[in-house]
PDB file of C-alpha atoms in Angstrom:
ATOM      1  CA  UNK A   1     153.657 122.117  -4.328  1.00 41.00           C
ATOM      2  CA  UNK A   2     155.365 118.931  -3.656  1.00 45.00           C
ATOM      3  CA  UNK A   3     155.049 117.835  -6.680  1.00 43.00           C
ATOM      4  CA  UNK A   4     156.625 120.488  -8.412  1.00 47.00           C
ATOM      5  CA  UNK A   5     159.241 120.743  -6.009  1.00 43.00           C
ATOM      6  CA  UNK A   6     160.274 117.015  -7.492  1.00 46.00           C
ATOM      7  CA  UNK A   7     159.970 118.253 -11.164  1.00 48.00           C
ATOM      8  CA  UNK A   8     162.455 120.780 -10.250  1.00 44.00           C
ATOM      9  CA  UNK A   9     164.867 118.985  -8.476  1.00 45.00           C
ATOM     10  CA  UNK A  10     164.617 115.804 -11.120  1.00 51.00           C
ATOM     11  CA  UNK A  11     165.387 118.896 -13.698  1.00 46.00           C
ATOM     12  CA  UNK A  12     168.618 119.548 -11.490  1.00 43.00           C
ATOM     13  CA  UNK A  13     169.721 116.298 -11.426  1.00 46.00           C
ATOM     14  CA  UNK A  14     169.260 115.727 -15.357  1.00 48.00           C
ATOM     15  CA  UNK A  15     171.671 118.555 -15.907  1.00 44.00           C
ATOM     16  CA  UNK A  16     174.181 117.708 -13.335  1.00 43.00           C
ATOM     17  CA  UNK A  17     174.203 114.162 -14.834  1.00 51.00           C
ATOM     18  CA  UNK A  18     174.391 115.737 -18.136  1.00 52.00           C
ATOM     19  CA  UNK A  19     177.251 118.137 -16.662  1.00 54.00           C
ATOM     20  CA  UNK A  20     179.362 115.085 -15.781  1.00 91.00           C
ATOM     21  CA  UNK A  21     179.293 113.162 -19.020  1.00 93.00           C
ATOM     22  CA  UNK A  22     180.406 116.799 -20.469  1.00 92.00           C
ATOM     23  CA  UNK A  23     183.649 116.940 -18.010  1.00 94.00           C
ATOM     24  CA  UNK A  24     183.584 112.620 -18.493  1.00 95.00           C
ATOM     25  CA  UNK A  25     184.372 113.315 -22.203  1.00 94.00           C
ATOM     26  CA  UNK A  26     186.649 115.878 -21.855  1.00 94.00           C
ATOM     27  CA  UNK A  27     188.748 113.725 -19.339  1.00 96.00           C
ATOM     28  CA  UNK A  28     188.555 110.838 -21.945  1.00 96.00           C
ATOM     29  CA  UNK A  29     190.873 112.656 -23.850  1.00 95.00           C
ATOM     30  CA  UNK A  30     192.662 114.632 -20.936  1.00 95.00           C
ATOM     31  CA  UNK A  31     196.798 114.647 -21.548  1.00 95.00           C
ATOM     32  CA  UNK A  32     197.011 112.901 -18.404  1.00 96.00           C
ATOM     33  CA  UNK A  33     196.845 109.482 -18.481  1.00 96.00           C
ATOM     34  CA  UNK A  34     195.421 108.958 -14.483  1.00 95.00           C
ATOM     35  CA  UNK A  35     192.807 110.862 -15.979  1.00 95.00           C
ATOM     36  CA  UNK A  36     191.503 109.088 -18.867  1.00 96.00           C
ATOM     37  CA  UNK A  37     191.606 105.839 -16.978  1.00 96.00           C
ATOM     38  CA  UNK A  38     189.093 107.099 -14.686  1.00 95.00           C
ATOM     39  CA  UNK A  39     186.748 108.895 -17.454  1.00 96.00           C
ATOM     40  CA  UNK A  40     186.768 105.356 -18.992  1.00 96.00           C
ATOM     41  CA  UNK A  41     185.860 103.686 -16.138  1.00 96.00           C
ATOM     42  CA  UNK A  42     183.214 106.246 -15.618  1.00 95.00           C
ATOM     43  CA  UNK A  43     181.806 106.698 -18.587  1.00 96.00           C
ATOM     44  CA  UNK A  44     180.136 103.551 -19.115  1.00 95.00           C
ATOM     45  CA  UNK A  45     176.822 105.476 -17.990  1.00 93.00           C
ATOM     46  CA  UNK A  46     176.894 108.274 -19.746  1.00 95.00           C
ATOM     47  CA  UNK A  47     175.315 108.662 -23.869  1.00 94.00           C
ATOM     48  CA  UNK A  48     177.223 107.137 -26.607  1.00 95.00           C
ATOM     49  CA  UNK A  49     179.141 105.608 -24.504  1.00 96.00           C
ATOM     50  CA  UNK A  50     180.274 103.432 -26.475  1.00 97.00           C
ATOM     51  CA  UNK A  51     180.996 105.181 -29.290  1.00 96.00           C
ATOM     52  CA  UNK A  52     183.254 107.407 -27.206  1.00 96.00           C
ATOM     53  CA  UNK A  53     185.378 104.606 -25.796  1.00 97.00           C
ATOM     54  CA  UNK A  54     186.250 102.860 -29.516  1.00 97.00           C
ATOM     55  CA  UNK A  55     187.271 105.993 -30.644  1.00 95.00           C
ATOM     56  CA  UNK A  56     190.018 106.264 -28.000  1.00 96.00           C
ATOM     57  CA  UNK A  57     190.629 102.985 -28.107  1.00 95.00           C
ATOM     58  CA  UNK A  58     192.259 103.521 -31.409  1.00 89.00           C
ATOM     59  CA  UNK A  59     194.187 106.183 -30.769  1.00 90.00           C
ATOM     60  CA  UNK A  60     195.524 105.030 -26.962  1.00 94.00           C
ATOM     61  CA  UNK A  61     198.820 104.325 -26.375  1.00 91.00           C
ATOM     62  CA  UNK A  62     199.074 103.896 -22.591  1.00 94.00           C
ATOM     63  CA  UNK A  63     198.452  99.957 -21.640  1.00 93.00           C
ATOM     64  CA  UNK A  64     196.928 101.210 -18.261  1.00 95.00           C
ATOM     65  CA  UNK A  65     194.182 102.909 -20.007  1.00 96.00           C
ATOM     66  CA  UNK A  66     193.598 100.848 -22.640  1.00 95.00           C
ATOM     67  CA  UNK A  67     192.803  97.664 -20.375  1.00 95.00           C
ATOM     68  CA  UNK A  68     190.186 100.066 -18.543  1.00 97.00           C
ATOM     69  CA  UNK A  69     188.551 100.923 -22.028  1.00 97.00           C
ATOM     70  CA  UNK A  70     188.262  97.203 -23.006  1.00 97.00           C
ATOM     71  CA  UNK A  71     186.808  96.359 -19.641  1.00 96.00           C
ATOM     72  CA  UNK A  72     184.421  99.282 -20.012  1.00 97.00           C
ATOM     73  CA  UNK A  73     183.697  98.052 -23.634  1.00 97.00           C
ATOM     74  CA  UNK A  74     182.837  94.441 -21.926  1.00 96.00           C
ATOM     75  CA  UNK A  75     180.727  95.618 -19.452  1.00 96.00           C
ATOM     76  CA  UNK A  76     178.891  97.793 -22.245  1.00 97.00           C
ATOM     77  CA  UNK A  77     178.474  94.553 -24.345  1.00 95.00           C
ATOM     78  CA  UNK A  78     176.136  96.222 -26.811  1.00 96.00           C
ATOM     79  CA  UNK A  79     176.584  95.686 -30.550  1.00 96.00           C
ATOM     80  CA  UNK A  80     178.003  98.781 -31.749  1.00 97.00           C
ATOM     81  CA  UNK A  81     180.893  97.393 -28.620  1.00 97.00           C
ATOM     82  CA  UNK A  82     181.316  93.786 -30.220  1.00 97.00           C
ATOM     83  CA  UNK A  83     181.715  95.497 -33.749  1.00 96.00           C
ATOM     84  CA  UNK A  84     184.205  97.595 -32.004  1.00 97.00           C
ATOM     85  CA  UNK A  85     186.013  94.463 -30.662  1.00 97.00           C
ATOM     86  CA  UNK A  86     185.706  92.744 -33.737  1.00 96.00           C
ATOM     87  CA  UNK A  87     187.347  95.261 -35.907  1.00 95.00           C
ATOM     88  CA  UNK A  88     190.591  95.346 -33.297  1.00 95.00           C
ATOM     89  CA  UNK A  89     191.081  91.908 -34.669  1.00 96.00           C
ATOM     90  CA  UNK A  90     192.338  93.833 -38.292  1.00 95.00           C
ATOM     91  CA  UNK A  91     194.696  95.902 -36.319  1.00 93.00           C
ATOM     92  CA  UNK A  92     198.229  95.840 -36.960  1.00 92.00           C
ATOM     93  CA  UNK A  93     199.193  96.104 -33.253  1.00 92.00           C
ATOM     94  CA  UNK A  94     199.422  92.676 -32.339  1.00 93.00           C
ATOM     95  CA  UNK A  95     198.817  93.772 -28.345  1.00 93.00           C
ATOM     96  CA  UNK A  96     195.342  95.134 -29.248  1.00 93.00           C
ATOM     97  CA  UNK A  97     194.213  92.043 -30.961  1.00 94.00           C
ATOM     98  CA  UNK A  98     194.640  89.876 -28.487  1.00 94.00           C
ATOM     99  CA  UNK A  99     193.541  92.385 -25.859  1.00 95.00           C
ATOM    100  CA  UNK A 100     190.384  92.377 -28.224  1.00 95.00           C
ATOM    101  CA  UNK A 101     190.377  88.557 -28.016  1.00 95.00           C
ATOM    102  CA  UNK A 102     190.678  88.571 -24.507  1.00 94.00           C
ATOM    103  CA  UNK A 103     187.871  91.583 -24.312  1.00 95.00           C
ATOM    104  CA  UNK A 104     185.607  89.109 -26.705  1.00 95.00           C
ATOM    105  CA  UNK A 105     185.772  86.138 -24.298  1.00 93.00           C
ATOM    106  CA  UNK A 106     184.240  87.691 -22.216  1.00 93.00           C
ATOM    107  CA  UNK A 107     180.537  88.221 -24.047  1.00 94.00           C
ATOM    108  CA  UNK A 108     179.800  84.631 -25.071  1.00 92.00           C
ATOM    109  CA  UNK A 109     176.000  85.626 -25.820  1.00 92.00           C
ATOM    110  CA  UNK A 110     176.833  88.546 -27.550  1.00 94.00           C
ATOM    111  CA  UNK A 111     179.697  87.275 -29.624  1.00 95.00           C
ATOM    112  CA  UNK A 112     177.888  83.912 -30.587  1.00 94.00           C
ATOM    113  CA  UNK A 113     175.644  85.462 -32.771  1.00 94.00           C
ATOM    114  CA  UNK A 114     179.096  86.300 -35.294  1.00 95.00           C
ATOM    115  CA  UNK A 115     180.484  83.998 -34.370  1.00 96.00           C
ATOM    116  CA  UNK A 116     180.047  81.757 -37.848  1.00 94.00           C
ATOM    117  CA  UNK A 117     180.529  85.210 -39.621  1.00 96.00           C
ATOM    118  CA  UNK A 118     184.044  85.309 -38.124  1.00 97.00           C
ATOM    119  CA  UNK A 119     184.853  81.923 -38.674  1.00 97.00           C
ATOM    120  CA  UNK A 120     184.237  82.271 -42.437  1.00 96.00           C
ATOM    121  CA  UNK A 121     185.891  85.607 -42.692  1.00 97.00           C
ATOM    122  CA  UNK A 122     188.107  86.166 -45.916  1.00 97.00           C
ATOM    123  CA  UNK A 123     191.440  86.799 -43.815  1.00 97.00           C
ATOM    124  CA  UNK A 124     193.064  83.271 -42.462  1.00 97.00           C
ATOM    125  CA  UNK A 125     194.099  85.195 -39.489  1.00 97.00           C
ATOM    126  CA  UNK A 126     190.718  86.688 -38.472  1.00 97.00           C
ATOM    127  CA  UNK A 127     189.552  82.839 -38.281  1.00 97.00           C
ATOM    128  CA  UNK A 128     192.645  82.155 -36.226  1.00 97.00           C
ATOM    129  CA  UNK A 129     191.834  84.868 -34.390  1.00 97.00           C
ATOM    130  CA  UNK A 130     188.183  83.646 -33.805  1.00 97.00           C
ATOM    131  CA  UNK A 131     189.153  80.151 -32.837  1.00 97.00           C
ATOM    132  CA  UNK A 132     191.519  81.505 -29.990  1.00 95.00           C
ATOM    133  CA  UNK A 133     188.538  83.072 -28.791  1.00 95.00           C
ATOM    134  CA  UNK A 134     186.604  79.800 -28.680  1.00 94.00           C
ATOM    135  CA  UNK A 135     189.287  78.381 -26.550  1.00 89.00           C
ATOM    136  CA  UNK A 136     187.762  80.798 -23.416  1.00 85.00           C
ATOM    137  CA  UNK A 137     184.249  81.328 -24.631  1.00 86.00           C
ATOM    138  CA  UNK A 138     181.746  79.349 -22.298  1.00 80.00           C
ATOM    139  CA  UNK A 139     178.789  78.421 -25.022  1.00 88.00           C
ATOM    140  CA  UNK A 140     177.398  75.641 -25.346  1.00 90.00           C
ATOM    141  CA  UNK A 141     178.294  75.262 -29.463  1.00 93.00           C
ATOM    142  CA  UNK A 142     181.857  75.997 -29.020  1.00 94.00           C
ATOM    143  CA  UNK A 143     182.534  72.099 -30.257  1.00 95.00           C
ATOM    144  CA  UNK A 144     179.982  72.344 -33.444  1.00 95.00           C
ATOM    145  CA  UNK A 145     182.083  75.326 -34.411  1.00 96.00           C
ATOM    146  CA  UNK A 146     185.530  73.406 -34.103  1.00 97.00           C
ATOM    147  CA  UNK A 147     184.035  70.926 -35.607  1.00 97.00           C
ATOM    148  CA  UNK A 148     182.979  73.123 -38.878  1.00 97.00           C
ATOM    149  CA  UNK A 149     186.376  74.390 -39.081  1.00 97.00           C
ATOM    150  CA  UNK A 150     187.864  71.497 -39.327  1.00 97.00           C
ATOM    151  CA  UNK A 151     185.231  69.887 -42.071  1.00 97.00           C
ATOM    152  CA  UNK A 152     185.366  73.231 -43.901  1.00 96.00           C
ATOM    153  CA  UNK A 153     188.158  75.233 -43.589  1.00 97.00           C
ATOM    154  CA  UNK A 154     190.827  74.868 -46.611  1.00 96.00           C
ATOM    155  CA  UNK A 155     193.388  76.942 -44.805  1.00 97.00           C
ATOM    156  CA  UNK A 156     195.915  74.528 -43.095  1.00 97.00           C
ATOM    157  CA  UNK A 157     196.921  76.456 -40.063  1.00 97.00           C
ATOM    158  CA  UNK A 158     193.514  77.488 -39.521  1.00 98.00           C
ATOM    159  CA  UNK A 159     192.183  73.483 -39.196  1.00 98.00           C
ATOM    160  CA  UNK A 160     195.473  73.048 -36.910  1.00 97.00           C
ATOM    161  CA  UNK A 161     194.585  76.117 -34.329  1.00 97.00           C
ATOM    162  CA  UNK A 162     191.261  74.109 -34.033  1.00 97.00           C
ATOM    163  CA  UNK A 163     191.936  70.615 -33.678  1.00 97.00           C
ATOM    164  CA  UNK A 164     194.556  71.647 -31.272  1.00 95.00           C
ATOM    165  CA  UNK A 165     191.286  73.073 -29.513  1.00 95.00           C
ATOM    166  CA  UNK A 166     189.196  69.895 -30.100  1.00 95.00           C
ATOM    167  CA  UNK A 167     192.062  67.979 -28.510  1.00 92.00           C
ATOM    168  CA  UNK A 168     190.903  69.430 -24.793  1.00 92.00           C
ATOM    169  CA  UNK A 169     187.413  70.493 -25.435  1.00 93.00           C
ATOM    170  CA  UNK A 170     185.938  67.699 -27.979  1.00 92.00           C
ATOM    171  CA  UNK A 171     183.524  64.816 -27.576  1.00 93.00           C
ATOM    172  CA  UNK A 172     182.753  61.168 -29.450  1.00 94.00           C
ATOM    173  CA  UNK A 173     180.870  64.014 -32.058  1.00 94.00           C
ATOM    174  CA  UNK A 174     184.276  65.157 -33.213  1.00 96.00           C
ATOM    175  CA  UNK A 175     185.656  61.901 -34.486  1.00 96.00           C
ATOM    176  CA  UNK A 176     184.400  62.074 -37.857  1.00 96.00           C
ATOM    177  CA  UNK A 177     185.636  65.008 -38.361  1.00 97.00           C
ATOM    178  CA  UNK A 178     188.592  64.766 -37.624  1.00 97.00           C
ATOM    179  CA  UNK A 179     189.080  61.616 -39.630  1.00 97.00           C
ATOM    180  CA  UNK A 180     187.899  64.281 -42.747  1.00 97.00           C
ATOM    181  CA  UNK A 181     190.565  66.223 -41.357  1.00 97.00           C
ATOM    182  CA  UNK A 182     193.420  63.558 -42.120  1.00 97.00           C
ATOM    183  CA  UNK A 183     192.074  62.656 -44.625  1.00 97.00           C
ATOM    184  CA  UNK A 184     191.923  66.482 -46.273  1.00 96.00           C
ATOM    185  CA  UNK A 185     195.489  67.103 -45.334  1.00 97.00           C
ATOM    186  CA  UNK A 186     197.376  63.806 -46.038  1.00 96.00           C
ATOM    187  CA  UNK A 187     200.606  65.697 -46.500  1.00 95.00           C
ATOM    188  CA  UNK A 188     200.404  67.667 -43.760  1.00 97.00           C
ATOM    189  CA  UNK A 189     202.400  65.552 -41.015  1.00 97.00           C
ATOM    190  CA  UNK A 190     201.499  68.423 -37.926  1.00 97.00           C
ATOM    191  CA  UNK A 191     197.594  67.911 -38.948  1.00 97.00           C
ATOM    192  CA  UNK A 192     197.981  64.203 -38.951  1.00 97.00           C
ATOM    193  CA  UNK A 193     199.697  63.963 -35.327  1.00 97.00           C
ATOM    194  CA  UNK A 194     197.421  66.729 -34.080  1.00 97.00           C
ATOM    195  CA  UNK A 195     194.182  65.194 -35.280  1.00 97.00           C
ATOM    196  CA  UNK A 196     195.265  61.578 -33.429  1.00 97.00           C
ATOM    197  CA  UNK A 197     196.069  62.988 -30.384  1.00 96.00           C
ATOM    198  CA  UNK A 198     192.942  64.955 -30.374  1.00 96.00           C
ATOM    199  CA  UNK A 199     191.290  61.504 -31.048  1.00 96.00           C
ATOM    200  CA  UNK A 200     193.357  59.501 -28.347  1.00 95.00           C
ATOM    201  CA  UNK A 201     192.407  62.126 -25.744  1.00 93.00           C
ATOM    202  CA  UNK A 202     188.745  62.343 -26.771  1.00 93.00           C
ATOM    203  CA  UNK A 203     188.499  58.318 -26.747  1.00 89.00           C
ATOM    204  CA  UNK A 204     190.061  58.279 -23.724  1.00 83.00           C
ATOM    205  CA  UNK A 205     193.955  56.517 -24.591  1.00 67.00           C
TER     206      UNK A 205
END
């Protein structure tokens, strides 16, 4: 009897849990903004999840809210969330890409995986984009990445966003490259103090 007694009451709490996510949802896209700030704090547990809180995302206009979805998104930190992110870095609203960025530092292990994909991305700005989030993102190849830019990279403000970054994170490894760098831009005067500086920090003068 026991037994069944706990098959009934685990049946119970499956549907009240499943009852909750319902009304979760619904609050997600409540008229009241109070209310959708809690459903996306609260719906981190429910199913699809994630794809719930991207879809508001991009149609949210309160800040309030929209912080709580990114956190939400960060403490999801699945792939389907890091596409998400990723794809807030093509907005046009200039406060959701760098709430993205922001959002992105924030998963070093699961953004390192993309991050080379993002650094050789078509747009200029999506590799800007990617760099700034090197300048938070606690990995352990955040200089080999720099350092790629800068050897690689034929878009000049690109190279400058990260040898600006090399000047305060970069070791004796960088030098090189940064040598390629003036010598890749000779006509570029912001790329030739920026790389020495970077250089003079990094050696120490």
């Amino acid at each position: 009897m026991a037994l069944k007694k706990s098959r009934k009451k685990n049946t119970t709490q499956s549907q009240n849990e499943k009852r909750d996510c319902n009304q979760i949802r619904n609050e997600l896209l409540s008229d009241d903004a109070s209310s959708r700030r809690w459903a996306a704090r609260d719906i981190v547990n429910c199913p699809g999840a994630t794809h719930m809180l991207l879809d508001q995302l991009n149609n949210e206009e309160e800040p309030s809210v929209r912080q709580v979805i990114l956190s939400s998104l960060t403490q999801l930190g699945d792939p389907e969330a890091v596409e998400g992110l990723v794809n807030c870095l093509r907005s046009e609203d200039a406060s959701l890409r760098n709430e993205a960025i922001e959002a992105m530092k924030q998963l070093p292990e699961e953004v390192a995986p993309i991050m080379a994909t993002l650094l050789n991305d078509p747009d200029p700005d999506v590799r800007i984009f990617a760099v700034n989030i090197l300048e938070s993102l606690c990995h352990d190849d955040v200089e080999q990445w720099l350092v790629s830019v800068i050897r690689d990279d034929e878009h000049v403000n690109v190279c400058a966003t990260a040898v600006d970054l090399l000047g305060e994170v970069g070791s004796e490894i960088s030098i090189e490259a940064l040598t390629g760098l003036k010598d890749r831009f000779t006509e570029e005067p912001y790329i030739q103090f920026a790389a020495d500086l970077a250089m003079k920090r990094i050696s120490g003068d």
